[in-house]
Coordinates of C-alpha atoms in Angstrom, one line a residue:
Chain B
X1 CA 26.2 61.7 34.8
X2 CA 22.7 62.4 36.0
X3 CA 21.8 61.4 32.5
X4 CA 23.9 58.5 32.1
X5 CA 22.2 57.2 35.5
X6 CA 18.4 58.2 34.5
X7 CA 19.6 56.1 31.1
X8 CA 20.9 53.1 33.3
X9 CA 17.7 53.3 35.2
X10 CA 15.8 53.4 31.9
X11 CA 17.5 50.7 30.6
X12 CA 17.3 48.4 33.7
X13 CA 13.8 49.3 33.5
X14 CA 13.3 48.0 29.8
X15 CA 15.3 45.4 29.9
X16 CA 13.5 44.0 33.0
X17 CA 10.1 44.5 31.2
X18 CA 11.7 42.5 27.4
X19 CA 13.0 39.6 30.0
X20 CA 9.1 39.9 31.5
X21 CA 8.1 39.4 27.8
X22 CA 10.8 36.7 26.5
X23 CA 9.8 34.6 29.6
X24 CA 6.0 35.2 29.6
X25 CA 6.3 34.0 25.7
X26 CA 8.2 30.9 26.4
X27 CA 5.7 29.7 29.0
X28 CA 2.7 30.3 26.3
X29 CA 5.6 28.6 23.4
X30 CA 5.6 25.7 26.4
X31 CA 1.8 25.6 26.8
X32 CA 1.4 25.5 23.5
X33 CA 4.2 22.7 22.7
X34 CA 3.9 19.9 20.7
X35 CA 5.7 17.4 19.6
X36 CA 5.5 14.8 17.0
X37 CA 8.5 12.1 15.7
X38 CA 8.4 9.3 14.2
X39 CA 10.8 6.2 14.8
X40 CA 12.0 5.8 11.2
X41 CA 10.9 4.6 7.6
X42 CA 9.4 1.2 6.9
X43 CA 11.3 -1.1 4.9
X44 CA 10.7 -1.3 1.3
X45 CA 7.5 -2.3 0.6
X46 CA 7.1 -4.8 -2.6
X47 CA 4.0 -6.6 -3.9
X48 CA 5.3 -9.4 -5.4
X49 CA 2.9 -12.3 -5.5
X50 CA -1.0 -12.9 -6.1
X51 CA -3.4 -15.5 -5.9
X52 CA -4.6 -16.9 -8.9
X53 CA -8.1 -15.3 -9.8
X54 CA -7.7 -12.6 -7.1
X55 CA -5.8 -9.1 -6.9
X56 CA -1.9 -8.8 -6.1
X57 CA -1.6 -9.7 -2.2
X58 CA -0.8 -5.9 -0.1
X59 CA 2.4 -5.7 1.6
X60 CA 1.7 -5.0 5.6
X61 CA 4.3 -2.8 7.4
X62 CA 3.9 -2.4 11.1
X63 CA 7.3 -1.8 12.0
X64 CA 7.5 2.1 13.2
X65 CA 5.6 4.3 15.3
X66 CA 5.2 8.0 16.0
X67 CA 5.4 9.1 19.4
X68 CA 3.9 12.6 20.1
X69 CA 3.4 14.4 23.7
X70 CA 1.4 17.5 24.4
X71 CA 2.1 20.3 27.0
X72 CA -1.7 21.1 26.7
X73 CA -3.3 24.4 25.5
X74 CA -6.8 23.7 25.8
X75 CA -7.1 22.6 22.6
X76 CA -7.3 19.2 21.5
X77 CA -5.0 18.2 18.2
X78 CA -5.0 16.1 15.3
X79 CA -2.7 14.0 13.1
X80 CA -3.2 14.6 9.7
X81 CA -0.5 12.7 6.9
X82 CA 0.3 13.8 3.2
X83 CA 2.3 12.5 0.0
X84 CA 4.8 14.8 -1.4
X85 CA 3.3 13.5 -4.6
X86 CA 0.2 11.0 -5.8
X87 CA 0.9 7.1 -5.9
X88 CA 1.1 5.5 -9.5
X89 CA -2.7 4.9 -10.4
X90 CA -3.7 1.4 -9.6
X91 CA -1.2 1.2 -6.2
X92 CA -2.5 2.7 -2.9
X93 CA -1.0 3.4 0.2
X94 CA -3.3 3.3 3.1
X95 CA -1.8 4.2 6.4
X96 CA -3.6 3.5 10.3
X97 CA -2.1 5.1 12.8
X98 CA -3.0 3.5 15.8
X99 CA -4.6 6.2 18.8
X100 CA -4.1 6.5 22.3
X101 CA -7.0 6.5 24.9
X102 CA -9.6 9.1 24.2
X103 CA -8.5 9.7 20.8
X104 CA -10.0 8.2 17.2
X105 CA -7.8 6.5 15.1
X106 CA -9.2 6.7 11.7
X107 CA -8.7 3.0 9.8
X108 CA -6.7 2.5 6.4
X109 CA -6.6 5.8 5.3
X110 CA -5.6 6.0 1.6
X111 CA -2.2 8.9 1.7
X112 CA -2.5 11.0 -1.3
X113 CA -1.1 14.9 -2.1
X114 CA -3.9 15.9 0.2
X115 CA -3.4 16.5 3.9
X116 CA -5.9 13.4 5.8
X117 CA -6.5 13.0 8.8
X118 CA -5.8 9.4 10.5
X119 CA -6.0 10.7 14.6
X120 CA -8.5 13.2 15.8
X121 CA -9.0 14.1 19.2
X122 CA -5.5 13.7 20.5
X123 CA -5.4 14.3 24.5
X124 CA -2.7 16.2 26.5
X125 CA -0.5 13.8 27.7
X126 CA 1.4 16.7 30.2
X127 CA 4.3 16.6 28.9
X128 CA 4.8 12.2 28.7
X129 CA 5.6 11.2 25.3
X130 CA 3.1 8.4 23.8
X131 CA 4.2 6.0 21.4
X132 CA 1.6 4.1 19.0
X133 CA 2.3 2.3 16.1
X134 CA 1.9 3.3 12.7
X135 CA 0.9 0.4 10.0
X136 CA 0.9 1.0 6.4
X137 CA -0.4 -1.7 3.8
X138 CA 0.6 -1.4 -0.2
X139 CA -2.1 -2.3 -2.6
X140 CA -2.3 -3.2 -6.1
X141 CA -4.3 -3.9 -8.8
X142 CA -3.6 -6.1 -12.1
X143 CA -4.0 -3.3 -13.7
X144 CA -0.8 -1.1 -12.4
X145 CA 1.4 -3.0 -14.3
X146 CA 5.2 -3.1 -12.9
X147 CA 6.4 -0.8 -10.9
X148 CA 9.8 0.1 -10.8
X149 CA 11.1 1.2 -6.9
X150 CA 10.3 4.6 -5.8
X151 CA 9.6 7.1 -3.2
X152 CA 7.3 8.9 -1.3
X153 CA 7.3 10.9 1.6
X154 CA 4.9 11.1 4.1
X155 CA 4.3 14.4 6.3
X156 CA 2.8 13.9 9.3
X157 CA 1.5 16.9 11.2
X158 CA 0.1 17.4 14.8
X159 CA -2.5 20.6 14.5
X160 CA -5.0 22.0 16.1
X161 CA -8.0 20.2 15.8
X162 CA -11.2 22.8 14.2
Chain K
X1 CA 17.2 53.0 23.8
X2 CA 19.1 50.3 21.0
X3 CA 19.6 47.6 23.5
X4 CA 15.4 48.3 24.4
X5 CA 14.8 47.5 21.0
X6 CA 16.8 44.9 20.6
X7 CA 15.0 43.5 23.7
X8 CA 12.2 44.7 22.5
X9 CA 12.7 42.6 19.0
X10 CA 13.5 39.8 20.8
X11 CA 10.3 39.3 22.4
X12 CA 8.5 39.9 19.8
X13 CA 10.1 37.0 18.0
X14 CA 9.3 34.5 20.9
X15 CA 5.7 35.5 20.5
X16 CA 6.3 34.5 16.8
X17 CA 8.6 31.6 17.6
X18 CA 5.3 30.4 20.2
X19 CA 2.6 30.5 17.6
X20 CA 4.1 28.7 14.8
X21 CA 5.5 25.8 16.8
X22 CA 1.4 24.7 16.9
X23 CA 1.9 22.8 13.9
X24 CA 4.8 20.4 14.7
X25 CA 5.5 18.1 11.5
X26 CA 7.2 14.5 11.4
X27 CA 8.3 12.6 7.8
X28 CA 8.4 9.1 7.1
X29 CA 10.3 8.0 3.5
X30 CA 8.0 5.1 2.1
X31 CA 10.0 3.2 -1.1
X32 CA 7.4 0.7 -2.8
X33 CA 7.8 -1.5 -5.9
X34 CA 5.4 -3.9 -7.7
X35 CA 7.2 -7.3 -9.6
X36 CA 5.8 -8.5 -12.7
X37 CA 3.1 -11.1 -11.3
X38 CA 1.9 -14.1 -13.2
X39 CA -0.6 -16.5 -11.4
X40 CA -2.7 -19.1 -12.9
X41 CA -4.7 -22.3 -11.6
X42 CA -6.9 -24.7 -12.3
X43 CA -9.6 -27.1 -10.2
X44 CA -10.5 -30.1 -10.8
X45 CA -8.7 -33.8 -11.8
X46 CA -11.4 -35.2 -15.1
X47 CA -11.4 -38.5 -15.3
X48 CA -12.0 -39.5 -18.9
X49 CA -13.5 -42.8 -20.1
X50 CA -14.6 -43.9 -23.8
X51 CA -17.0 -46.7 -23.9
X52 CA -19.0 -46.7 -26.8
X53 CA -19.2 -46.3 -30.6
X54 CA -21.7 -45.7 -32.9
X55 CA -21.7 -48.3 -35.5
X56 CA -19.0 -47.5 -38.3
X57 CA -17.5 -44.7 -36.3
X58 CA -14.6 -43.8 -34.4
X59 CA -15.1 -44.3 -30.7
X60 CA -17.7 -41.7 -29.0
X61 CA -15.0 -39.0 -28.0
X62 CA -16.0 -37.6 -24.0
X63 CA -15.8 -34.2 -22.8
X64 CA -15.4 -33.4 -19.5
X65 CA -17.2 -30.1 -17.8
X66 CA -17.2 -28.3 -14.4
X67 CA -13.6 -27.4 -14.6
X68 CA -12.5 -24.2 -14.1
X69 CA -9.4 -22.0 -13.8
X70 CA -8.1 -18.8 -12.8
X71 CA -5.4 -16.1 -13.8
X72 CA -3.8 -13.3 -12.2
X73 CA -1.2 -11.1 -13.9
X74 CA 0.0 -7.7 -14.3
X75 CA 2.0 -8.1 -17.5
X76 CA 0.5 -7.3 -21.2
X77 CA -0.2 -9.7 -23.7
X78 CA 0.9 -12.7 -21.8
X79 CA -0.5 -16.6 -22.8
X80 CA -1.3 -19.9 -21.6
X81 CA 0.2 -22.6 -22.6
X82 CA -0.4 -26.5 -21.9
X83 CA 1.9 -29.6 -22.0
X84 CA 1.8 -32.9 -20.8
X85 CA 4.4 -34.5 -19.4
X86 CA 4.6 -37.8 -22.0
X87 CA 3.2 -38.4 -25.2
X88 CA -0.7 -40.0 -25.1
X89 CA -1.1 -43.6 -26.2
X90 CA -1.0 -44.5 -30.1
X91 CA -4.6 -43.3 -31.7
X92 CA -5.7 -41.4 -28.1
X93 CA -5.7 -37.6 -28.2
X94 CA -6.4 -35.4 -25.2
X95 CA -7.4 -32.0 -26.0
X96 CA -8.1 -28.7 -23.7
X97 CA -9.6 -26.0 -24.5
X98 CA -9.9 -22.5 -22.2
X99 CA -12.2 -20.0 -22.0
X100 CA -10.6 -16.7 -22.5
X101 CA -10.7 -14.1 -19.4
X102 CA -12.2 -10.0 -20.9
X103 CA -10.0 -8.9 -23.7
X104 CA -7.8 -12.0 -24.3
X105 CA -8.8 -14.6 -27.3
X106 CA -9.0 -18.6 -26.8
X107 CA -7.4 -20.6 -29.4
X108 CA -10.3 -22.9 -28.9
X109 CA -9.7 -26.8 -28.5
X110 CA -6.2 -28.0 -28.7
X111 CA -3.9 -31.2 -28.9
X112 CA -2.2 -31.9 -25.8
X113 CA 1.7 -32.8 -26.4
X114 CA 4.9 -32.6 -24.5
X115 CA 5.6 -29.2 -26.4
X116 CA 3.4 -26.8 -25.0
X117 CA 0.6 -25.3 -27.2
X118 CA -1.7 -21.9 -26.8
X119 CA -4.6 -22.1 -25.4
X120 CA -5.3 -18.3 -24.7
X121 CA -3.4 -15.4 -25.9
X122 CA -3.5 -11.8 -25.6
X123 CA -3.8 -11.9 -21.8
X124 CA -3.4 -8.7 -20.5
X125 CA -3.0 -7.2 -16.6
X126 CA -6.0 -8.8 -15.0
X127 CA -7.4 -10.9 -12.7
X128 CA -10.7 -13.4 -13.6
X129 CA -11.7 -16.8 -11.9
X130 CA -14.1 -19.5 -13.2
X131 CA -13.1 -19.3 -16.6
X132 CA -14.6 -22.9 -18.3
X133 CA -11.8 -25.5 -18.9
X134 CA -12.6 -28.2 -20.7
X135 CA -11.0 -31.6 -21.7
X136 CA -11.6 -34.2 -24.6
X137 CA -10.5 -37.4 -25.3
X138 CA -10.6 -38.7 -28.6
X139 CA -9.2 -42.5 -29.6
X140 CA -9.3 -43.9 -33.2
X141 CA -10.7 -47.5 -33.7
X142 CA -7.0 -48.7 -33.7
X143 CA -6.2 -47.6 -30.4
X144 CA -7.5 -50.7 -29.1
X145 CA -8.2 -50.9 -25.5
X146 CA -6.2 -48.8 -23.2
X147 CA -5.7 -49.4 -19.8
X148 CA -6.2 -46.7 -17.3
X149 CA -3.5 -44.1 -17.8
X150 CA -2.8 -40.5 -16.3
X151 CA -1.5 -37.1 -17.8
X152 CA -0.5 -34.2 -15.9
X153 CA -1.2 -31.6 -17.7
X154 CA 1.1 -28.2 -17.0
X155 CA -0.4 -24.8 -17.6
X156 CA 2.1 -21.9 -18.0
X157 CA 1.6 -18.1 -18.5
X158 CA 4.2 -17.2 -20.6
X159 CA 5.5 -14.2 -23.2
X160 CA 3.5 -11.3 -21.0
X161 CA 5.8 -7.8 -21.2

């Protein structure tokens, strides 16, 4: 009995300290939290038309925006956006995300396989969600030919910025 | 002593869980296409005039210069072509000739008709402007006087793959 108790006690004990633990985590997991989402895909983007003498006109899409909020950890953060794979060669997409106040937007990025940033220096918003659009423009050159539909997906990511 | 390290375990995993929610991630679908593009056009309206003869010759034929034109396309191995809309007068021939864009060939100075002729060939994805267009008129003795007439003259880029 005496030992059942002492265990009780023991257990209380621990258990009180793990709660301790769980909730002193969540409050760094909240200090630390970020979000980022976006508000959909563009449309389809289609160069289809030129001006005699000149390269293929880009297709503009300013239709969706990403809306990220930060809890703040005393860090500022970053946007950086990636292809899941490279565009055919002679078509870019460039992407320019545009940045809140006190952050750098960086213009016409070209998207590729490799992580870029397009924001830098991303404030804490305390906890409000900001919304900013997102433009990206679809370039061509004579020389890419057609190109049948296809895919790409962008990853955006909100990091720490080095 | 289980139930402290499930606790225990737990914990643990919310220190995990905190660290690697700093790198939240978002993903956009982006579906893009290119047509097949073919753009030409030219400046310039010539206005042609012959006026004089050298003794026991056909009428001095006139050239015109200054004209230009330009070409867009993304297809291989396309060509121009020119037409005019109606036939020229009896004994009066209007000729065009193109200067070829990098890589293409010109077929030189050519007959304008209602059917359409090549005037460059082997056009393939590129883009050039100022390319020399240049028109002739030619009229045999039995032409005779012609009153002032016009042609439009249709360029087309055609055959490109």
């Amino acid at each position: 009995m005496r030992h059942g108790m002492t265990t009780a006690r023991g257990l209380c004990g621990s258990a009180v300290v793990a709660v301790a633990l769980v909730f002193g985590s969540s409050r760094i997991a909240a200090a630390q939290h970020e979000t980022l989402l976006v508000s959909g895909s563009p449309a389809p983007m289609r160069v289809q038309t030129a001006v005699a003498g000149s390269v293929l006109v880009p297709v503009v899409d300013n239709s969706t925006t990403y809306t990220y909020t930060s809890q703040g950890d005393g860090n500022r953060k970053k946007i950086t956006a990636q292809l899941n794979a490279p565009m055919p060669d002679g078509v870019t997409l460039q992407a320019t995300f545009d940045s809140p106040d006190r952050a750098s937007s960086i213009p016409d990025v070209v998207l590729d396989a490799t992580a870029r940033d397009v924001v830098t220096d991303l404030p804490f918003t305390h906890g409000s969600a900001v919304t900013m659009g997102i433009t990206y423009t679809l370039t061509a050159t004579p020389a890419a030919g057609i190109v049948p539909a296809q895919s790409r997906t962008v990853t955006l990511t909100i990091i720490r910025a080095p | 002593m289980k139930a402290t390290r499930i606790l225990a375990a737990v914990a643990a995993l919310s220190f995990i869980g905190a660290a690697s929610a700093f790198a939240q991630t978002a993903t956009q679908t982006v579906t893009f296409q290119v047509d097949a593009i073919n753009q030409i056009t030219v400046s310039g309206s010539p206005s042609l005039l012959i006026n004089a003869a050298v003794a026991g010759n056909a009428p001095t034929s006139v050239t015109t210069t200054g004209a230009t034109w330009a070409i867009t396309t993304n297809q291989s191995n396309a060509k121009v072509t020119a037409s005019i809309a109606s036939a020229m007068p009896t004994g009066l021939t209007l000729s065009a000739t193109l200067a070829a864009p990098a890589g293409a060939t010109s077929t030189g100075a050519k007959a304008l008709g209602t059917s359409g002729v090549d005037l460059v060939t082997g056009i393939t994805k590129l883009n050039a402007s100022g390319l020399g267009l240049t028109y002739s008129l030619d009229a045999t003795a039995a032409a005779g006087v012609v009153s002032s007439a016009s042609r439009v003259v249709t360029f087309t880029i055609t055959g490109g793959v």
